[in-house]
Amino acid sequence: DTAVSQTPKYLVTQMGNDKSIKCEQNLGHDTMYWYKQDSKKFLKIMFSYNNKELIINETVPNRFSPKSPDKAHLNLHINSLELGDSAVYFCASRGLGETQYFGPGTRLLVL
Amino acid sequence: RKEVEQDPGPFNVPEGATVAFNCTYSNSASQSFFWYRQDCRKEPKLLMSVYSSGNEDGRFTAQLNRASQYISLLIRDSKLSDSATYLCAVDLGGATNKLIFGTGTLLAVQP
């Protein structure tokens, strides 16, 4: 059973487009995250939601808008995509004091 | 200074060697510590938590030194399958339930 799933796995798009990435977890965790891993492999936190409420926003451009319809889902919408947005985006979830689990990643390439 | 720092490597070692990685953290209030493993083009997966007294899991030993603010990972009898990037992660605790990751250390075990 997949614990944290993301769609799509790959996303190739043109500059200026708007795209969304979806994430779902079936672990019953209260907290979900979005991370960006750039070409240098640095894993940087972008957002965190706890029970559908935003608790961390790491000075990410406001072109990025997370949405949590319920505590099992955290989606990421990106407006006006730029070349520098090309990266791997990982969703993750964590229970309080527990291990953090990552989704398989979405490889975004902006042309 | 970065919150969590690691030597990026690569560490090139022969099969059967013992290899050690260190990771330093800047916030003395950090509560929990972890080692994650990330294979090429995959998501990070928890390798082991790091406890104050040190802990061992088969060929892997993790240590925590709070006074000097570093954690270490020792891998004995390296296998080809150990080749991966090893990421340390530090949890500040509190309401944000947020993990800060190091940049990762690349290990390449040679036949």
Coordinates of C-alpha atoms in Angstrom, one line a residue:
Chain A
D1 CA 0.0 0.0 0.0
T2 CA 1.3 3.4 -1.0
A3 CA 1.7 5.6 2.1
V4 CA 2.3 9.0 0.4
S5 CA 1.4 9.3 -3.3
Q6 CA 2.0 12.2 -5.7
T7 CA 0.7 12.9 -9.2
P8 CA 2.0 13.5 -11.7
K9 CA 5.4 11.8 -11.5
Y10 CA 6.8 13.8 -14.4
L11 CA 5.7 17.3 -15.6
V12 CA 7.2 19.0 -18.6
T13 CA 5.7 22.4 -19.4
Q14 CA 6.4 25.8 -20.9
M15 CA 7.4 29.0 -19.1
G16 CA 4.4 31.0 -18.0
N17 CA 2.0 28.1 -17.7
D18 CA 0.1 27.2 -14.5
K19 CA 0.3 23.7 -13.1
S20 CA -0.7 21.7 -10.1
I21 CA 0.8 18.7 -8.2
K22 CA -1.4 16.6 -6.0
C23 CA -0.4 14.7 -2.9
E24 CA -2.3 12.2 -0.7
Q25 CA -1.3 10.3 2.4
N26 CA -3.1 7.3 3.9
L27 CA -1.1 7.2 7.2
G28 CA -3.6 9.3 9.2
H29 CA -0.9 11.9 9.8
D30 CA -1.8 15.5 10.8
T31 CA 1.1 17.2 9.2
M32 CA 2.0 17.4 5.5
Y33 CA 4.8 19.2 3.7
W34 CA 6.1 20.3 0.3
Y35 CA 9.9 20.2 -0.3
K36 CA 11.8 21.3 -3.3
Q37 CA 15.0 19.5 -4.3
D38 CA 17.1 21.4 -6.8
S39 CA 19.9 20.3 -9.1
K40 CA 22.4 20.5 -6.3
K41 CA 20.2 18.0 -4.4
F42 CA 19.5 20.3 -1.5
L43 CA 16.1 19.4 0.1
K44 CA 14.5 22.6 1.1
I45 CA 11.1 22.9 2.9
M46 CA 8.5 25.1 1.2
F47 CA 5.3 24.7 3.2
S48 CA 3.8 22.7 6.0
Y49 CA 0.2 22.2 6.9
N50 CA -1.2 20.8 10.1
N51 CA -4.8 19.6 10.0
K52 CA -5.5 21.8 6.9
E53 CA -3.9 24.9 8.5
L54 CA -0.7 26.5 7.1
I55 CA 2.0 26.5 9.7
I56 CA 5.2 26.9 7.8
N57 CA 5.8 29.1 4.7
E58 CA 9.4 29.4 4.0
T59 CA 9.4 32.6 2.0
V60 CA 8.4 30.9 -1.1
P61 CA 7.3 33.2 -4.0
N62 CA 3.5 33.7 -4.0
R63 CA 3.3 32.1 -7.4
F64 CA 3.3 28.9 -5.3
S65 CA 0.0 28.3 -3.5
P66 CA -0.6 25.2 -1.4
K67 CA -4.1 23.9 -0.7
S68 CA -5.3 21.3 1.8
P69 CA -8.9 20.3 1.2
D70 CA -8.6 17.8 4.1
K71 CA -5.8 16.5 6.3
A72 CA -5.0 13.6 3.9
H73 CA -4.4 15.9 0.9
L74 CA -2.0 18.7 0.2
N75 CA -1.8 20.1 -3.3
L76 CA 0.6 22.6 -4.8
H77 CA -0.4 25.0 -7.5
I78 CA 2.2 27.0 -9.3
N79 CA 1.3 30.0 -11.4
S80 CA 3.4 31.6 -14.2
L81 CA 6.1 28.9 -14.1
E82 CA 9.7 30.0 -14.5
L83 CA 12.8 28.2 -15.6
G84 CA 14.1 28.2 -12.0
D85 CA 11.1 26.2 -10.9
S86 CA 12.6 23.1 -12.5
A87 CA 13.3 20.7 -9.7
V88 CA 12.0 17.6 -8.0
Y89 CA 9.1 18.4 -5.6
F90 CA 8.5 16.0 -2.8
C91 CA 5.4 15.8 -0.6
A92 CA 5.8 14.3 2.9
S93 CA 3.7 13.6 5.9
R94 CA 4.5 13.1 9.6
G95 CA 2.6 12.2 12.7
L96 CA 3.6 14.1 15.9
G97 CA 7.0 12.8 17.1
E98 CA 7.0 10.2 14.4
T99 CA 9.0 9.4 11.3
Q100 CA 8.5 11.6 8.2
Y101 CA 7.5 9.8 5.1
F102 CA 8.1 11.1 1.6
G103 CA 6.2 10.7 -1.6
P104 CA 8.0 9.5 -4.8
G105 CA 8.5 13.0 -6.1
T106 CA 7.3 15.0 -9.1
R107 CA 10.0 15.9 -11.6
L108 CA 9.1 19.3 -13.0
L109 CA 10.9 20.6 -16.1
V110 CA 10.1 24.1 -17.3
L111 CA 11.2 24.8 -20.9
Chain B
R1 CA 26.0 29.2 8.9
K2 CA 23.6 26.6 7.6
E3 CA 21.4 25.0 10.2
V4 CA 22.5 21.5 9.3
E5 CA 25.8 20.9 7.5
Q6 CA 27.3 17.8 5.9
D7 CA 30.4 17.0 3.8
P8 CA 28.9 16.5 0.3
G9 CA 31.5 13.9 -0.6
P10 CA 31.7 11.9 -2.7
F11 CA 33.1 9.2 -0.4
N12 CA 34.5 6.5 -2.7
V13 CA 35.3 3.3 -0.7
P14 CA 36.0 -0.3 -1.5
E15 CA 33.5 -3.1 -0.6
G16 CA 34.1 -4.2 2.9
A17 CA 35.4 -0.9 4.1
T18 CA 34.1 1.0 7.1
V19 CA 33.0 4.6 6.4
A20 CA 31.8 7.4 8.7
F21 CA 29.8 10.5 8.0
N22 CA 29.4 13.5 10.3
C23 CA 26.7 16.1 10.4
T24 CA 26.7 19.3 12.5
Y25 CA 23.7 21.3 13.6
S26 CA 23.6 24.9 14.8
N27 CA 20.5 25.0 17.0
S28 CA 21.3 23.6 20.5
A29 CA 17.6 23.3 21.2
S30 CA 17.3 20.6 18.5
Q31 CA 15.2 17.7 19.9
S32 CA 15.4 14.7 17.5
F33 CA 17.8 13.5 14.9
F34 CA 17.6 11.1 12.0
W35 CA 19.6 9.7 9.1
Y36 CA 17.8 9.3 5.8
R37 CA 19.0 7.5 2.7
Q38 CA 18.2 8.7 -0.8
D39 CA 18.9 6.5 -3.9
C40 CA 19.3 8.2 -7.3
R41 CA 16.0 9.5 -8.6
K42 CA 14.1 8.3 -5.5
E43 CA 12.6 9.8 -2.4
P44 CA 14.5 10.0 0.9
K45 CA 13.7 7.1 3.2
L46 CA 14.4 6.8 6.9
L47 CA 17.5 4.8 7.7
M48 CA 17.5 5.2 11.4
S49 CA 16.7 7.6 14.3
V50 CA 19.6 8.8 16.4
Y51 CA 19.3 8.4 20.2
S52 CA 21.4 10.1 22.9
S53 CA 22.9 6.8 24.0
G54 CA 23.8 5.8 20.4
N55 CA 22.1 3.1 18.5
E56 CA 23.0 0.3 16.2
D57 CA 21.1 -1.5 13.4
G58 CA 23.1 -4.3 11.9
R59 CA 26.1 -2.7 10.1
F60 CA 24.9 0.8 10.9
T61 CA 25.7 2.7 14.0
A62 CA 24.4 6.2 14.8
Q63 CA 25.8 8.5 17.5
L64 CA 24.8 11.9 18.9
N65 CA 27.1 14.3 20.6
R66 CA 25.0 17.1 22.0
A67 CA 27.9 19.0 23.5
S68 CA 29.6 19.4 20.1
Q69 CA 26.3 19.4 18.2
Y70 CA 27.0 16.7 15.8
I71 CA 25.6 13.3 14.8
S72 CA 27.5 10.6 13.0
L73 CA 26.7 7.5 11.0
L74 CA 29.1 4.6 10.8
I75 CA 28.7 1.9 8.1
R76 CA 30.7 -1.3 8.6
D77 CA 31.5 -3.9 5.9
S78 CA 30.2 -1.6 3.1
K79 CA 28.2 -3.3 0.4
L80 CA 27.7 -2.1 -3.2
S81 CA 24.0 -1.6 -2.3
D82 CA 25.0 1.0 0.3
S83 CA 25.8 3.4 -2.5
A84 CA 23.4 6.3 -2.1
T85 CA 23.2 9.8 -0.6
Y86 CA 22.9 9.9 3.2
L87 CA 21.0 12.9 4.6
C88 CA 20.9 13.9 8.2
A89 CA 17.8 15.6 9.6
V90 CA 17.2 17.6 12.7
D91 CA 13.9 18.3 14.4
L92 CA 13.7 21.5 16.5
G93 CA 10.6 20.2 18.2
G94 CA 7.7 22.4 19.1
A95 CA 4.5 23.0 17.2
T96 CA 5.9 23.2 13.7
N97 CA 7.0 19.5 13.6
K98 CA 9.6 20.5 11.1
L99 CA 12.7 18.6 9.9
I100 CA 15.7 20.4 8.6
F101 CA 17.8 18.4 6.2
G102 CA 21.5 18.6 5.5
T103 CA 22.7 18.7 1.9
G104 CA 23.5 15.0 2.0
T105 CA 26.7 13.0 1.6
L106 CA 27.2 10.8 -1.5
L107 CA 28.6 7.4 -0.9
A108 CA 30.0 5.3 -3.7
V109 CA 31.0 1.7 -2.8
Q110 CA 33.4 0.3 -5.4
P111 CA 33.7 -3.4 -6.2

